[in-house]
Amino acid sequence: MNKETDFRLLGRLDSEFKTITAMIDIYCAKHHQINTLKFQRCNNCDQFRAYVKQRLDRCPYGENKPSCKQCPIHCYKPQQKIMSQTIMRYSGPKMIVKHPIMAIKHLIHDKKTIPERNKEMLSNHQKRKALLDKK
């Protein structure tokens, strides 16, 4: 168990994390899994997945987060942003076949308007901290 990635994302953040995880798995299976019978995510893809989870956890929009493509706040480092784009370009078209419901939900979410940012919006990280402080 890793303290950095051993937490739960709430609401829309969790479904977005599951979607990007599925995309990472599709990409990794094709590009990094050579001649293996059982799929196991490679170390680079696993580290990227942990990075994505941490960025989703810290998103200032919280559960009202727009899709990353529309978001006015770019929170990925340049190298991770390029990796994200590469993974999504490869996996995106394949998602409709492998995970159709997830893909359709993601496409619908992409079309929603960006919410106005306000003080009441808390990141997943801030909500977790507030819950721990109450205990």
XYZ file of N, CA and C in Angstrom:
405
model
N 0.832 -1.186 0.000
C 0.000 0.000 0.000
C 0.872 1.242 0.000
N 0.559 2.129 -0.925
C 1.309 3.357 -1.058
C 0.456 4.521 -0.555
N 0.979 5.252 0.395
C 0.253 6.390 0.983
C -0.079 7.447 -0.068
N 0.777 7.575 -1.084
C 0.580 8.577 -2.126
C -0.612 8.256 -3.029
N -0.907 6.955 -3.242
C -1.974 6.576 -4.177
C -3.072 5.749 -3.521
N -2.986 5.515 -2.235
C -3.978 4.695 -1.546
C -5.078 5.566 -0.945
N -5.917 6.088 -1.807
C -7.064 6.890 -1.381
C -8.149 6.724 -2.424
N -9.330 7.141 -2.067
C -10.473 6.985 -2.974
C -10.850 8.335 -3.566
N -11.086 8.329 -4.862
C -11.586 9.526 -5.538
C -13.104 9.524 -5.448
N -13.694 10.681 -5.325
C -15.135 10.780 -5.145
C -15.853 11.126 -6.447
N -17.036 10.597 -6.624
C -17.936 10.969 -7.709
C -17.368 10.874 -9.104
N -17.485 11.956 -9.847
C -17.063 12.018 -11.249
C -15.566 11.760 -11.390
N -14.782 12.131 -10.392
C -13.336 11.915 -10.446
C -13.011 10.424 -10.523
N -13.768 9.614 -9.799
C -13.534 8.167 -9.805
C -13.842 7.571 -11.176
N -14.947 7.983 -11.781
C -15.277 7.440 -13.098
C -14.272 7.922 -14.147
N -13.772 9.150 -14.015
C -12.751 9.631 -14.947
C -11.450 8.852 -14.762
N -11.126 8.526 -13.517
C -9.918 7.739 -13.251
C -10.046 6.326 -13.830
N -11.227 5.730 -13.707
C -11.441 4.401 -14.289
C -11.321 4.437 -15.811
N -11.798 5.516 -16.418
C -11.706 5.663 -17.875
C -10.255 5.780 -18.319
N -9.478 6.632 -17.664
C -8.077 6.792 -18.062
C -7.286 5.525 -17.757
N -7.643 4.807 -16.704
C -6.983 3.536 -16.404
C -7.238 2.529 -17.518
N -8.472 2.465 -18.003
C -8.796 1.559 -19.111
C -8.001 1.942 -20.354
N -7.862 3.238 -20.596
C -7.085 3.703 -21.756
C -5.603 3.350 -21.609
N -5.070 3.526 -20.415
C -3.671 3.169 -20.152
C -3.467 1.674 -20.372
N -4.404 0.866 -19.895
C -4.286 -0.591 -20.056
C -4.311 -1.007 -21.522
N -5.173 -0.385 -22.320
C -5.236 -0.683 -23.760
C -3.901 -0.330 -24.416
N -3.386 0.841 -24.085
C -2.121 1.301 -24.663
C -0.964 0.395 -24.237
N -0.891 0.104 -22.949
C 0.205 -0.701 -22.408
C 0.176 -2.121 -22.975
N -1.006 -2.693 -23.102
C -1.129 -4.052 -23.625
C -0.575 -4.154 -25.041
N -0.747 -3.123 -25.828
C -0.275 -3.150 -27.216
C 1.199 -2.753 -27.343
N 1.643 -1.783 -26.561
C 2.987 -1.236 -26.737
C 4.054 -1.800 -25.803
N 3.674 -2.319 -24.655
C 4.678 -2.745 -23.672
C 4.595 -4.216 -23.272
N 3.545 -4.896 -23.650
C 3.356 -6.297 -23.241
C 3.704 -7.230 -24.401
N 4.955 -7.521 -24.560
C 5.384 -8.368 -25.665
C 5.510 -9.809 -25.165
N 4.777 -10.701 -25.805
C 4.835 -12.146 -25.523
C 4.565 -12.503 -24.059
N 3.605 -11.847 -23.441
C 3.219 -12.227 -22.083
C 1.804 -12.784 -22.114
N 1.577 -13.838 -21.350
C 0.256 -14.463 -21.331
C -0.720 -13.683 -20.464
N -0.240 -13.211 -19.318
C -1.109 -12.492 -18.391
C -0.760 -11.007 -18.432
N -1.789 -10.159 -18.591
C -1.538 -8.719 -18.646
C -1.136 -8.201 -17.277
N -0.058 -7.441 -17.274
C 0.368 -6.725 -16.082
C 0.920 -5.392 -16.548
N 0.358 -4.335 -16.054
C 0.768 -2.990 -16.465
C 2.257 -2.803 -16.203
N 2.981 -2.215 -17.166
C 4.415 -1.979 -16.992
C 4.642 -0.880 -15.953
N 5.876 -0.749 -15.510
C 6.214 0.209 -14.461
C 5.944 1.653 -14.895
N 6.316 1.992 -16.143
C 6.080 3.366 -16.629
C 4.599 3.704 -16.653
N 3.787 2.776 -17.167
C 2.344 3.027 -17.238
C 1.730 3.067 -15.838
N 2.244 2.236 -14.938
C 1.743 2.233 -13.563
C 2.084 3.556 -12.863
N 3.281 4.061 -13.109
C 3.677 5.352 -12.529
C 2.827 6.483 -13.109
N 2.558 6.420 -14.408
C 1.719 7.441 -15.029
C 0.306 7.390 -14.450
N -0.212 6.191 -14.241
C -1.549 6.014 -13.650
C -1.596 6.634 -12.248
N -0.548 6.425 -11.455
C -0.476 7.009 -10.105
C -0.409 8.541 -10.198
N 0.315 9.052 -11.181
C 0.414 10.499 -11.387
C -0.959 11.080 -11.728
N -1.680 10.406 -12.623
C -3.021 10.855 -13.017
C -3.942 10.881 -11.800
N -3.867 9.847 -10.978
C -4.721 9.787 -9.784
C -4.417 10.950 -8.845
N -3.138 11.237 -8.687
C -2.756 12.347 -7.811
C -3.244 13.678 -8.370
N -3.138 13.884 -9.685
C -3.595 15.126 -10.301
C -5.119 15.264 -10.195
N -5.846 14.168 -10.398
C -7.307 14.206 -10.237
C -7.669 14.535 -8.791
N -6.923 13.976 -7.849
C -7.163 14.209 -6.423
C -6.992 15.682 -6.077
N -6.058 16.346 -6.715
C -5.749 17.741 -6.408
C -6.491 18.738 -7.297
N -7.330 18.268 -8.206
C -8.023 19.165 -9.130
C -8.863 20.192 -8.357
N -8.644 21.484 -8.604
C -9.388 22.508 -7.865
C -10.884 22.532 -8.171
N -11.300 21.939 -9.286
C -12.719 21.872 -9.605
C -13.430 20.777 -8.809
N -12.684 19.863 -8.228
C -13.280 18.781 -7.450
C -14.188 17.912 -8.294
N -15.334 17.555 -7.753
C -16.270 16.671 -8.444
C -16.940 17.343 -9.646
N -16.838 18.660 -9.762
C -17.408 19.382 -10.904
C -16.387 19.556 -12.023
N -15.348 18.772 -11.994
C -14.242 18.885 -12.938
C -14.698 18.726 -14.384
N -14.293 19.663 -15.254
C -14.559 19.473 -16.681
C -13.571 18.444 -17.239
N -13.777 17.993 -18.450
C -12.817 17.060 -19.030
C -11.486 17.793 -19.186
N -10.393 17.058 -19.100
C -9.060 17.668 -19.155
C -8.853 18.448 -20.451
N -9.457 17.961 -21.531
C -9.307 18.612 -22.827
C -9.889 20.032 -22.789
N -10.956 20.261 -22.021
C -11.622 21.558 -21.946
C -11.134 22.428 -20.798
N -10.462 21.846 -19.852
C -10.122 22.543 -18.613
C -9.189 23.737 -18.844
N -9.504 24.892 -18.250
C -8.636 26.057 -18.390
C -7.352 25.940 -17.558
N -7.340 25.035 -16.586
C -6.164 24.821 -15.739
C -5.444 23.574 -16.252
N -4.231 23.743 -16.725
C -3.465 22.590 -17.207
C -2.524 22.145 -16.096
N -2.861 21.033 -15.457
C -2.133 20.631 -14.259
C -1.087 19.542 -14.503
N -1.017 18.992 -15.720
C -0.011 17.980 -16.010
C 1.311 18.663 -16.372
N 2.411 18.043 -15.970
C 3.729 18.498 -16.407
C 3.838 18.204 -17.904
N 4.686 18.930 -18.633
C 4.765 18.759 -20.091
C 4.982 17.306 -20.552
N 5.870 16.585 -19.890
C 6.151 15.202 -20.298
C 4.926 14.308 -20.094
N 4.237 14.461 -18.971
C 3.044 13.665 -18.695
C 1.893 14.071 -19.615
N 1.826 15.332 -19.982
C 0.785 15.791 -20.899
C 0.959 15.120 -22.256
N 2.195 15.030 -22.728
C 2.478 14.364 -24.002
C 2.121 12.884 -23.908
N 2.463 12.255 -22.792
C 2.131 10.833 -22.613
C 0.615 10.638 -22.597
N -0.091 11.526 -21.921
C -1.552 11.455 -21.868
C -2.152 11.574 -23.268
N -1.662 12.525 -24.036
C -2.163 12.718 -25.396
C -1.877 11.497 -26.267
N -0.692 10.923 -26.135
C -0.317 9.734 -26.900
C -1.233 8.568 -26.555
N -1.441 8.349 -25.263
C -2.301 7.250 -24.807
C -3.730 7.455 -25.294
N -4.238 8.665 -25.167
C -5.622 8.926 -25.565
C -5.819 8.842 -27.077
N -4.832 9.290 -27.846
C -4.940 9.177 -29.307
C -4.997 7.718 -29.742
N -4.200 6.880 -29.087
C -4.187 5.467 -29.451
C -5.432 4.745 -28.925
N -5.741 4.961 -27.648
C -6.794 4.193 -26.978
C -8.202 4.693 -27.232
N -8.346 5.987 -27.483
C -9.667 6.582 -27.653
C -10.559 5.845 -28.640
N -10.099 5.640 -29.876
C -10.941 4.928 -30.842
C -11.232 3.477 -30.454
N -10.345 2.869 -29.697
C -10.527 1.465 -29.297
C -11.474 1.322 -28.102
N -11.668 2.417 -27.366
C -12.544 2.390 -26.192
C -13.987 2.070 -26.570
N -14.439 2.530 -27.717
C -15.831 2.313 -28.122
C -16.118 0.830 -28.296
N -15.092 0.038 -28.615
C -15.258 -1.410 -28.782
C -15.035 -2.141 -27.456
N -13.976 -1.766 -26.741
C -13.614 -2.481 -25.509
C -14.449 -2.069 -24.296
N -14.774 -0.789 -24.197
C -15.542 -0.257 -23.059
C -16.560 0.747 -23.574
N -17.597 0.292 -24.275
C -18.526 1.224 -24.941
C -19.252 2.188 -23.999
N -19.726 1.715 -22.877
C -20.466 2.590 -21.955
C -19.554 3.668 -21.399
N -18.357 3.267 -20.995
C -17.378 4.216 -20.470
C -17.032 5.267 -21.532
N -16.853 4.817 -22.768
C -16.499 5.727 -23.867
C -17.619 6.721 -24.146
N -18.840 6.254 -24.166
C -19.981 7.136 -24.429
C -20.142 8.166 -23.308
N -20.010 7.720 -22.063
C -20.089 8.648 -20.927
C -18.993 9.717 -21.026
N -17.794 9.298 -21.437
C -16.679 10.235 -21.575
C -16.960 11.250 -22.687
N -17.515 10.786 -23.802
C -17.845 11.692 -24.906
C -18.936 12.695 -24.509
N -19.917 12.233 -23.754
C -20.978 13.124 -23.268
C -20.398 14.162 -22.308
N -19.522 13.705 -21.410
C -18.899 14.613 -20.441
C -18.064 15.676 -21.159
N -17.426 15.298 -22.274
C -16.630 16.248 -23.062
C -17.459 17.410 -23.590
N -18.745 17.186 -23.806
C -19.619 18.205 -24.393
C -20.219 19.158 -23.360
N -20.097 18.821 -22.078
C -20.672 19.679 -21.036
C -19.884 20.978 -20.903
N -20.571 22.005 -20.457
C -19.917 23.310 -20.295
C -19.012 23.300 -19.069
N -18.043 24.175 -19.107
C -17.094 24.285 -17.994
C -17.761 25.061 -16.870
N -17.801 24.498 -15.648
C -18.446 25.215 -14.546
C -17.626 26.429 -14.103
N -18.320 27.414 -13.607
C -17.673 28.608 -13.062
C -16.988 28.210 -11.755
N -15.733 28.564 -11.629
C -14.981 28.197 -10.429
C -15.389 29.123 -9.282
N -15.615 28.528 -8.094
C -15.980 29.335 -6.926
C -15.332 28.768 -5.665
N -15.491 29.471 -4.569
C -14.846 29.097 -3.297
C -15.411 27.807 -2.705
N -16.635 27.453 -3.070
C -17.263 26.253 -2.510
C -16.737 24.965 -3.131
N -16.088 25.071 -4.277
C -15.513 23.892 -4.924
C -14.263 23.468 -4.160
N -14.253 22.219 -3.729
C -13.104 21.688 -3.006
C -12.535 20.500 -3.766
N -11.223 20.398 -3.775
C -10.606 19.239 -4.411
C -10.886 17.998 -3.555
N -10.714 16.852 -4.158
C -10.887 15.584 -3.451
C -9.948 15.540 -2.236
N -8.738 16.043 -2.412
C -7.730 16.078 -1.356
C -8.207 16.933 -0.172
N -8.773 18.100 -0.470
C -9.267 18.986 0.587
C -10.445 18.355 1.332
N -11.317 17.656 0.609
C -12.457 16.990 1.261
C -11.982 15.883 2.189
N -10.981 15.119 1.736
C -10.433 14.054 2.585
C -9.812 14.633 3.844
N -9.059 15.724 3.688
C -8.437 16.373 4.838
C -9.509 16.869 5.825
N -10.583 17.452 5.301
C -11.653 17.956 6.164
C -12.316 16.811 6.929
N -12.509 15.677 6.270
C -13.104 14.517 6.948
C -12.198 13.989 8.050
N -10.897 13.972 7.806
C -9.944 13.507 8.820
C -9.880 14.476 9.991
N -9.998 15.773 9.722
C -9.973 16.779 10.775
C -11.193 16.695 11.687
N -12.331 16.258 11.128
C -13.558 16.132 11.906
C -13.507 14.961 12.872
N -12.689 13.950 12.538
C -12.608 12.741 13.391
C -11.806 12.946 14.620
